[in-house]
Short mmCIF file of C-alpha atoms and ligand atoms in Angstrom, two decimals:
data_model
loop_
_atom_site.label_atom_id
_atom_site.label_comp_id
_atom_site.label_asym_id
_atom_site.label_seq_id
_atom_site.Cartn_x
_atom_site.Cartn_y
_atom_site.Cartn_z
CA UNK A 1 59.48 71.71 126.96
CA UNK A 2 59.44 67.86 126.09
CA UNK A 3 60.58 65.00 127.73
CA UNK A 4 61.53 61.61 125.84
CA UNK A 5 61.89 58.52 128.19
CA UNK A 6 63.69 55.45 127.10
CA UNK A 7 62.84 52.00 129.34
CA UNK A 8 61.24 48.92 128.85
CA UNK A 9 57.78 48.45 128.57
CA UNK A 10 57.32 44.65 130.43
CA UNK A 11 55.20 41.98 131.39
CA UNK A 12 55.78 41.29 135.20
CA UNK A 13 54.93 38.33 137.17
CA UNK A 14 54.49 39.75 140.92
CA UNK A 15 54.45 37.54 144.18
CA UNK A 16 53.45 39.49 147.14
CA UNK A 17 52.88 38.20 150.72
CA UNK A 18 49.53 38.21 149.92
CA UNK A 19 48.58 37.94 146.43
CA UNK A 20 50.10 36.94 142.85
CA UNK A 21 50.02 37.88 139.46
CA UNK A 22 50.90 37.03 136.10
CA UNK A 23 52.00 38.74 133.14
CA UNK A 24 50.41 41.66 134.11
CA UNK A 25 51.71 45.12 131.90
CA UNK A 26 54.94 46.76 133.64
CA UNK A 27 58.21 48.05 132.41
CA UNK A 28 60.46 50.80 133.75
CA UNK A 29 59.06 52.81 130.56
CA UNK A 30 55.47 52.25 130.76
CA UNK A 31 55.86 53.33 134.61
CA UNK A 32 57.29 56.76 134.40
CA UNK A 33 55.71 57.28 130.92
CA UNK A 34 52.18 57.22 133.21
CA UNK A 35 53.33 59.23 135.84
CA UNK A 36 54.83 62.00 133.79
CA UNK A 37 51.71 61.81 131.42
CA UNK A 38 49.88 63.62 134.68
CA UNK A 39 51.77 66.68 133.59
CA UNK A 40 53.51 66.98 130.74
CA UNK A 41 52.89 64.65 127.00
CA UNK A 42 55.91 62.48 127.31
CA UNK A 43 57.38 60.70 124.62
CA UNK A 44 58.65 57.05 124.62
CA UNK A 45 62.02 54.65 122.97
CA UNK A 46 60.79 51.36 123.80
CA UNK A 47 60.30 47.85 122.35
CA UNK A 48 57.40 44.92 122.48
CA UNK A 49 57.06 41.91 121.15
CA UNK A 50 53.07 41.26 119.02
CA UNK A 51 51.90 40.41 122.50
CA UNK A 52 52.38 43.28 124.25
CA UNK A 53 48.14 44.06 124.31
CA UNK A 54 46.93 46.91 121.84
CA UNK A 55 44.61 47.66 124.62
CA UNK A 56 47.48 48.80 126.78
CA UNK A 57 49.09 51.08 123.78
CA UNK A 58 45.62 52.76 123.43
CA UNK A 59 45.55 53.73 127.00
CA UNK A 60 48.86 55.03 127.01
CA UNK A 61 48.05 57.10 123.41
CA UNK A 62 44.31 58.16 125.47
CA UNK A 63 47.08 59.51 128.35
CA UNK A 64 49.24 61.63 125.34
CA UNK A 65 51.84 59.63 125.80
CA UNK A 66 53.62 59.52 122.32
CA UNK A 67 54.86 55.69 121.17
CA UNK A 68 56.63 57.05 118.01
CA UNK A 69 59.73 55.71 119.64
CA UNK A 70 57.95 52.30 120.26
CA UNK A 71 59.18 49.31 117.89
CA UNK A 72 56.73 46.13 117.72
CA UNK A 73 58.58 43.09 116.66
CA UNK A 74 58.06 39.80 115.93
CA UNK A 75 58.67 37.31 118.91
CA UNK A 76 58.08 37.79 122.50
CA UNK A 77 57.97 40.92 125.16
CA UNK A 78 60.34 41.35 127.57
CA UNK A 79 59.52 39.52 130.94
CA UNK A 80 60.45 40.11 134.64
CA UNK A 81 59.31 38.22 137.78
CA UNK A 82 60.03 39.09 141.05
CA UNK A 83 58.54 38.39 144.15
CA UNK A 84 58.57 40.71 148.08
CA UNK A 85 58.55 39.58 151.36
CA UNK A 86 56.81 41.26 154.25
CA UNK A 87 59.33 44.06 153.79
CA UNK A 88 58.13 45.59 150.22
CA UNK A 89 61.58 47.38 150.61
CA UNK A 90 63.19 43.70 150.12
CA UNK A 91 62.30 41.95 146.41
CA UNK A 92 64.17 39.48 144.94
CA UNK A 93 64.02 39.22 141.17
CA UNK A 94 63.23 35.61 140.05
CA UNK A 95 63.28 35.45 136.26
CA UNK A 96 64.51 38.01 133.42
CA UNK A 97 63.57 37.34 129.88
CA UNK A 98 64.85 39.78 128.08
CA UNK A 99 63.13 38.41 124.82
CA UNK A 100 62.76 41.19 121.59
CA UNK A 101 65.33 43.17 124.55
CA UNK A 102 68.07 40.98 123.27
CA UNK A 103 69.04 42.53 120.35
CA UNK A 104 67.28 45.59 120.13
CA UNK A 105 69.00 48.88 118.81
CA UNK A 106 67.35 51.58 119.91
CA UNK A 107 66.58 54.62 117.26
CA UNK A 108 65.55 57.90 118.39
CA UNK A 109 62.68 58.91 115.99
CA UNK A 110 63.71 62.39 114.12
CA UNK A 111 60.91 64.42 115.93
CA UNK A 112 62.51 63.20 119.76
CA UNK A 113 66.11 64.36 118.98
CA UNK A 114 65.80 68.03 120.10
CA UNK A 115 64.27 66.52 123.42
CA UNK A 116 64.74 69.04 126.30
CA UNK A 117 64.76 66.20 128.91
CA UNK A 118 65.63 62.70 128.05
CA UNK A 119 65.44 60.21 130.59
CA UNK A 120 67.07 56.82 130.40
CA UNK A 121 65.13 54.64 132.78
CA UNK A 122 66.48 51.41 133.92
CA UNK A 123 67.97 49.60 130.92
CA UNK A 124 71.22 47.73 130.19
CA UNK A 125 73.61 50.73 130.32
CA UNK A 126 75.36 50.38 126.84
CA UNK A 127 71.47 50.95 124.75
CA UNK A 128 71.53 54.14 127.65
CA UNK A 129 74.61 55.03 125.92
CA UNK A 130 73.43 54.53 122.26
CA UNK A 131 70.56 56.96 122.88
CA UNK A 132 72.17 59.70 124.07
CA UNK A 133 74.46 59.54 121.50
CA UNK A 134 71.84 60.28 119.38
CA UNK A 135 70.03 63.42 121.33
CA UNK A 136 71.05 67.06 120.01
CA UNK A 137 72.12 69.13 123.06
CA UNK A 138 69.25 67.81 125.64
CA UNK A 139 68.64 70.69 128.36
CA UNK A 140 68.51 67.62 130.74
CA UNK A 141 69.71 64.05 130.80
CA UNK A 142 68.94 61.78 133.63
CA UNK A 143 69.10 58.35 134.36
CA UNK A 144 67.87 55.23 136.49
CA UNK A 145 69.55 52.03 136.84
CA UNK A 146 69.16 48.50 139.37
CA UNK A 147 71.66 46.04 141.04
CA UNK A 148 71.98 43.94 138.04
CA UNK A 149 74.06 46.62 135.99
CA UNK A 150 75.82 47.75 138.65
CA UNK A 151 76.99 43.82 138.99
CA UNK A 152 77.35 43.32 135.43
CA UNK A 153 78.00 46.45 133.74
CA UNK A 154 79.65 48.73 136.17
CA UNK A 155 82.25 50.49 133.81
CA UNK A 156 79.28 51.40 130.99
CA UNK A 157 77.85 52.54 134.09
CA UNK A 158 80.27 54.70 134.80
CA UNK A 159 80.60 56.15 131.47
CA UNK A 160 76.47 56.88 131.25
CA UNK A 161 77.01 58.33 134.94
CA UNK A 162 79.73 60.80 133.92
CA UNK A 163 77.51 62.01 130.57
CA UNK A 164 73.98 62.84 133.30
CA UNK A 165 72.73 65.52 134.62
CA UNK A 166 70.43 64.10 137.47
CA UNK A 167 71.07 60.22 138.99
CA UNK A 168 68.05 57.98 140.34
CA UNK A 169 69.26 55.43 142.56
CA UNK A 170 68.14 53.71 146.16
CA UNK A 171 69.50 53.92 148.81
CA UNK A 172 71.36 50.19 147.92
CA UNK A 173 72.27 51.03 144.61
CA UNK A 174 74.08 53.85 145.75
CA UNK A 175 76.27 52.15 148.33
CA UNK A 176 77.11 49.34 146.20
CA UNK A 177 78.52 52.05 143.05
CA UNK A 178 80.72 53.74 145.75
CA UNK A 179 81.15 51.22 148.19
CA UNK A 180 80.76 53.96 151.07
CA UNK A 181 77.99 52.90 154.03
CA UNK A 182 77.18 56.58 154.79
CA UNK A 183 74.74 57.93 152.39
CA UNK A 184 75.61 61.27 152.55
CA UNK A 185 79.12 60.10 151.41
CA UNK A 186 78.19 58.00 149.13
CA UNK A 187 76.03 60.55 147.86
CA UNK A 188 78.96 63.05 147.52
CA UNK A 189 80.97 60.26 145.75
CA UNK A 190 78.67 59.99 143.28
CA UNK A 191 78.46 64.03 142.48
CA UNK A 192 81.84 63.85 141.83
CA UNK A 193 81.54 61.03 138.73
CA UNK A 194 79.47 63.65 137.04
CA UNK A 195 75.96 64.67 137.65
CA UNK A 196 74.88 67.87 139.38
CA UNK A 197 72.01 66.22 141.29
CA UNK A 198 71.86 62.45 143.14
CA UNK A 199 68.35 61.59 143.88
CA UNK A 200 68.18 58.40 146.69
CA UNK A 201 65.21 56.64 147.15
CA UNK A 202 64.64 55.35 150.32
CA UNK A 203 61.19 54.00 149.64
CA UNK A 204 58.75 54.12 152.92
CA UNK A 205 61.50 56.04 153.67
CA UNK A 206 61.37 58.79 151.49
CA UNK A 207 63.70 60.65 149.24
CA UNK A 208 67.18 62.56 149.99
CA UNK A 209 68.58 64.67 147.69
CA UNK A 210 72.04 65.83 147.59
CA UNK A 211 73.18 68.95 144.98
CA UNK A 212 76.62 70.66 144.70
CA UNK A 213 75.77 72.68 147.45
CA UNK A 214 72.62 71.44 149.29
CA UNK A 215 71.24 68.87 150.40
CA UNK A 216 67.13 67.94 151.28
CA UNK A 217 65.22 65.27 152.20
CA UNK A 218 61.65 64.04 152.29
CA UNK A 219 59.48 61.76 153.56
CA UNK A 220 57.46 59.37 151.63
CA UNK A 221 53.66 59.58 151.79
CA UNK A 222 52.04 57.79 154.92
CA UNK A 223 50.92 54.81 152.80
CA UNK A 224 49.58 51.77 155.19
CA UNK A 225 48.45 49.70 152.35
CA UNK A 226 50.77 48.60 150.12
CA UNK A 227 49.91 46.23 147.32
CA UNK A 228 52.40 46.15 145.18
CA UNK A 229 55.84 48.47 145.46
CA UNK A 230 56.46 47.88 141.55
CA UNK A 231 57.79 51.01 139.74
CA UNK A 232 57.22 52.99 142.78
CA UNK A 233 61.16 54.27 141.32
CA UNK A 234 60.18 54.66 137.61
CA UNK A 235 57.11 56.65 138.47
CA UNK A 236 59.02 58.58 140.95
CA UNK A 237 61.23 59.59 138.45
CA UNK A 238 57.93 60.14 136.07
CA UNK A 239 56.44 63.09 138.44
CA UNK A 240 59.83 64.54 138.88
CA UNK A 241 60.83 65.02 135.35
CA UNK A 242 56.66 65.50 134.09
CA UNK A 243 56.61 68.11 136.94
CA UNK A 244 60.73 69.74 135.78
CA UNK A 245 58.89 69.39 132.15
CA UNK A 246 55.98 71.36 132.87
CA UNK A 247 57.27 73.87 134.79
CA UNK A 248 60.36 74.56 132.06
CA UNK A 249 63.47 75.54 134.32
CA UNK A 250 66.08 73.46 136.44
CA UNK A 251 66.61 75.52 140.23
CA UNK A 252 66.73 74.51 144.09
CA UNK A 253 63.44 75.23 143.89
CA UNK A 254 61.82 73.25 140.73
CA UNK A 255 63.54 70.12 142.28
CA UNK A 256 62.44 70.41 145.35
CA UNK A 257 58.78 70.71 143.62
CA UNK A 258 59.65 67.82 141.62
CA UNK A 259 60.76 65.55 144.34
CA UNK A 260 57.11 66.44 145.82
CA UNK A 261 55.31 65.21 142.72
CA UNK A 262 57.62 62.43 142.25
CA UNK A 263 56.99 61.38 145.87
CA UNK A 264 53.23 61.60 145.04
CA UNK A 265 53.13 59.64 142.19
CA UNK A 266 54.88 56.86 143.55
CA UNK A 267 52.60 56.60 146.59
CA UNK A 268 49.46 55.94 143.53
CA UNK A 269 51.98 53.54 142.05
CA UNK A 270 51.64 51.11 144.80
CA UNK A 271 48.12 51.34 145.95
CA UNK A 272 47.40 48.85 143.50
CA UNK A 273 49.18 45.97 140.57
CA UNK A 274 50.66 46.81 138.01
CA UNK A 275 49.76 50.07 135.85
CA UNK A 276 45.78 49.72 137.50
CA UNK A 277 46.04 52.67 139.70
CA UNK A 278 47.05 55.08 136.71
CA UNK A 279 43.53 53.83 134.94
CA UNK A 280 41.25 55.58 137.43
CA UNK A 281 43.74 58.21 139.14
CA UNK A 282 41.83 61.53 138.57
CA UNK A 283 44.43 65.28 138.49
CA UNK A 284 42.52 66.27 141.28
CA UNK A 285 43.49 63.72 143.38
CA UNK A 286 47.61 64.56 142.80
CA UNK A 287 46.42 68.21 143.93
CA UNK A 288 44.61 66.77 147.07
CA UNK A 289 48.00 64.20 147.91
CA UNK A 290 50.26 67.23 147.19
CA UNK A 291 48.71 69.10 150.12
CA UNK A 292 48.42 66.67 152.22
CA UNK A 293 52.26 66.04 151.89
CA UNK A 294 52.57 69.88 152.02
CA UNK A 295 51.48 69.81 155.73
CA UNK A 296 53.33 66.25 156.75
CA UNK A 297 56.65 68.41 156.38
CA UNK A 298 56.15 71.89 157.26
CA UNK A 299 56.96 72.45 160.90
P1 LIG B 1 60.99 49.64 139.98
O1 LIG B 1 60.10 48.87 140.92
O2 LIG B 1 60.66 51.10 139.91
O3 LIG B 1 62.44 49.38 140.21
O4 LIG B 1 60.69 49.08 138.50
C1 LIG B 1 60.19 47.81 138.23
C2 LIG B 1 60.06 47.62 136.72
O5 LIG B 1 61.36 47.49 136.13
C3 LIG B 1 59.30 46.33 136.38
O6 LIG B 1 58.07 46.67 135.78
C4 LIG B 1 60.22 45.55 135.44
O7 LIG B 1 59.57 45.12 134.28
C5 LIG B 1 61.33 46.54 135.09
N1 LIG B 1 62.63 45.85 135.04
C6 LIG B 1 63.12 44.95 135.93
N2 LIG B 1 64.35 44.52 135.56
C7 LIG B 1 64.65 45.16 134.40
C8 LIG B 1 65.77 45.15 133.49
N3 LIG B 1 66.83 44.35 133.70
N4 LIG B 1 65.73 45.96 132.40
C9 LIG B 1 64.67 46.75 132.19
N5 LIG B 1 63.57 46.81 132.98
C10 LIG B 1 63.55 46.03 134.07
#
């Protein structure tokens, strides 16, 4: 199968109780791109200013991540700072530039259009709506989104929402779209504005899952150190749809398998800043996490 993903490829200043950084290489996009490239040879919409680093582009190509999709224009790359208290649930986002973001159109290349998943990652709604516009008959749309849109954007929101096939949210997110305080609830709400599956992210605590007719849940991975919870959500999302990818059908069964992976990638996400933990994470080592997780649930 194939799976485009549309998001933004970022520098991110990060503030942790502990430790800060600047301008180190994020993005929503570059995230689950990462993730997913761990199974399946993703493909990704995307835009950067000329100084987004060429080393960064090379490691994504070395990964088989395809940047047809990926426009370099002149000016600067979309920025986000944020900054987590003792909590890394809790982060408050500081700054958003969104630079060569502002007025960016995005173009599905001719070879992504017959894309069997396409994933819109967290972008302003409306350029979510653009691109599926342009898809022919994807097997699979799904889609991610933050506070901010909700705020600002909530009837685009809607209309993306009612088009999708699978919903990322937290657990926040979702009560603030339905404004119901039970998640299961709010979870149901949401099923009925149109997709078959509502994924909530819970971070440390884990992942629930609510279908037409089931609902599961599952814990996240036992993680005591955590450096730095950015994209833990995008690369979620990027071992779901990598593992729905590889294994080419959509049952109970393949998302439960995909909630796994996606739970295992985002517990590599955080063990260190920024993309760093992608550079040196080995396939054997997803294998090795995957049982590990196996046994924290079977009882
Ligand atoms: P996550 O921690 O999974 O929610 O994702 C964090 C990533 O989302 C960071 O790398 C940011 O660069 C990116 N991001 C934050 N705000 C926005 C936004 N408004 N549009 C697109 N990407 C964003």
């Amino acid at each position: 199968m194939s799976l485009v993903i549309v998001g933004s490829l970022a520098f991110d200043s990060i503030e942790t109780p502990r430790e800060r950084r600047e301008r180190i290489v994020g993005g929503s996009g570059s995230y689950c791109a990462l993730a997913a490239s761990f199974f399946t040879r993703p493909k990704v919409v995307g835009v950067v200013g000329r100084d987004f680093p060429e080393e960064t582009l090379s490691f994504f190509r070395r990964r088989g991540i395809d940047l047809k999709g990926v426009e370099v224009k002149p000016g600067k790359t979309f920025f986000w700072e944020g900054r987590y208290g003792e909590d890394p649930n809790l982060r408050t986002t500081l700054r958003t530039e969104l630079n060569v973001f502002q007025d960016f159109r995005p173009r599905l290349p001719e070879s992504y259009r017959r894309a069997d998943i396409l994933f819109l990652a967290n972008i302003d709604p409306d350029l979510q709506e653009e691109i599926l516009n342009q898809a022919k008959n994807p097997r699979l749309v799904a889609m991610d989104t933050i506070e901010l849109w909700i705020k600002t954007k909530r009837r685009a929101l809607l209309e993306v929402l009612r088009r999708v096939d699978i919903f990322f949210a937290n657990d926040q997110e979702v009560k603030m779209l339905t404004g119901e305080v039970n998640l299961i609830r709010a979870g149901r709400a949401l099923l009925e504005k149109g997709p078959r599956w509502v994924v909530v992210k819970k971070g440390e605590h884990g992942v629930l899952v609510l279908g037409r007719d089931q609902v599961f849940g599952l814990p996240a991975n036992p993680t005591e150190a955590v450096t730095d919870p950015t994209g833990a959500g995008d690369c979620f999302a990027g071992g779901f749809l990598g593992s729905l990818d590889r294994e080419s059908r959509v049952d109970g069964r393949s998302i439960r398998r995909a909630a796994a992976f996606g739970s295992v990638m985002a517990s590599f996400a955080i063990e260190d800043f920024g993309l760093e933990r992608f550079r040196r994470l080995k396939r054997k080592e997803i294998e090795e996490r995957l049982l590990v997780f196996k046994k924290l649930v079977r009882f």
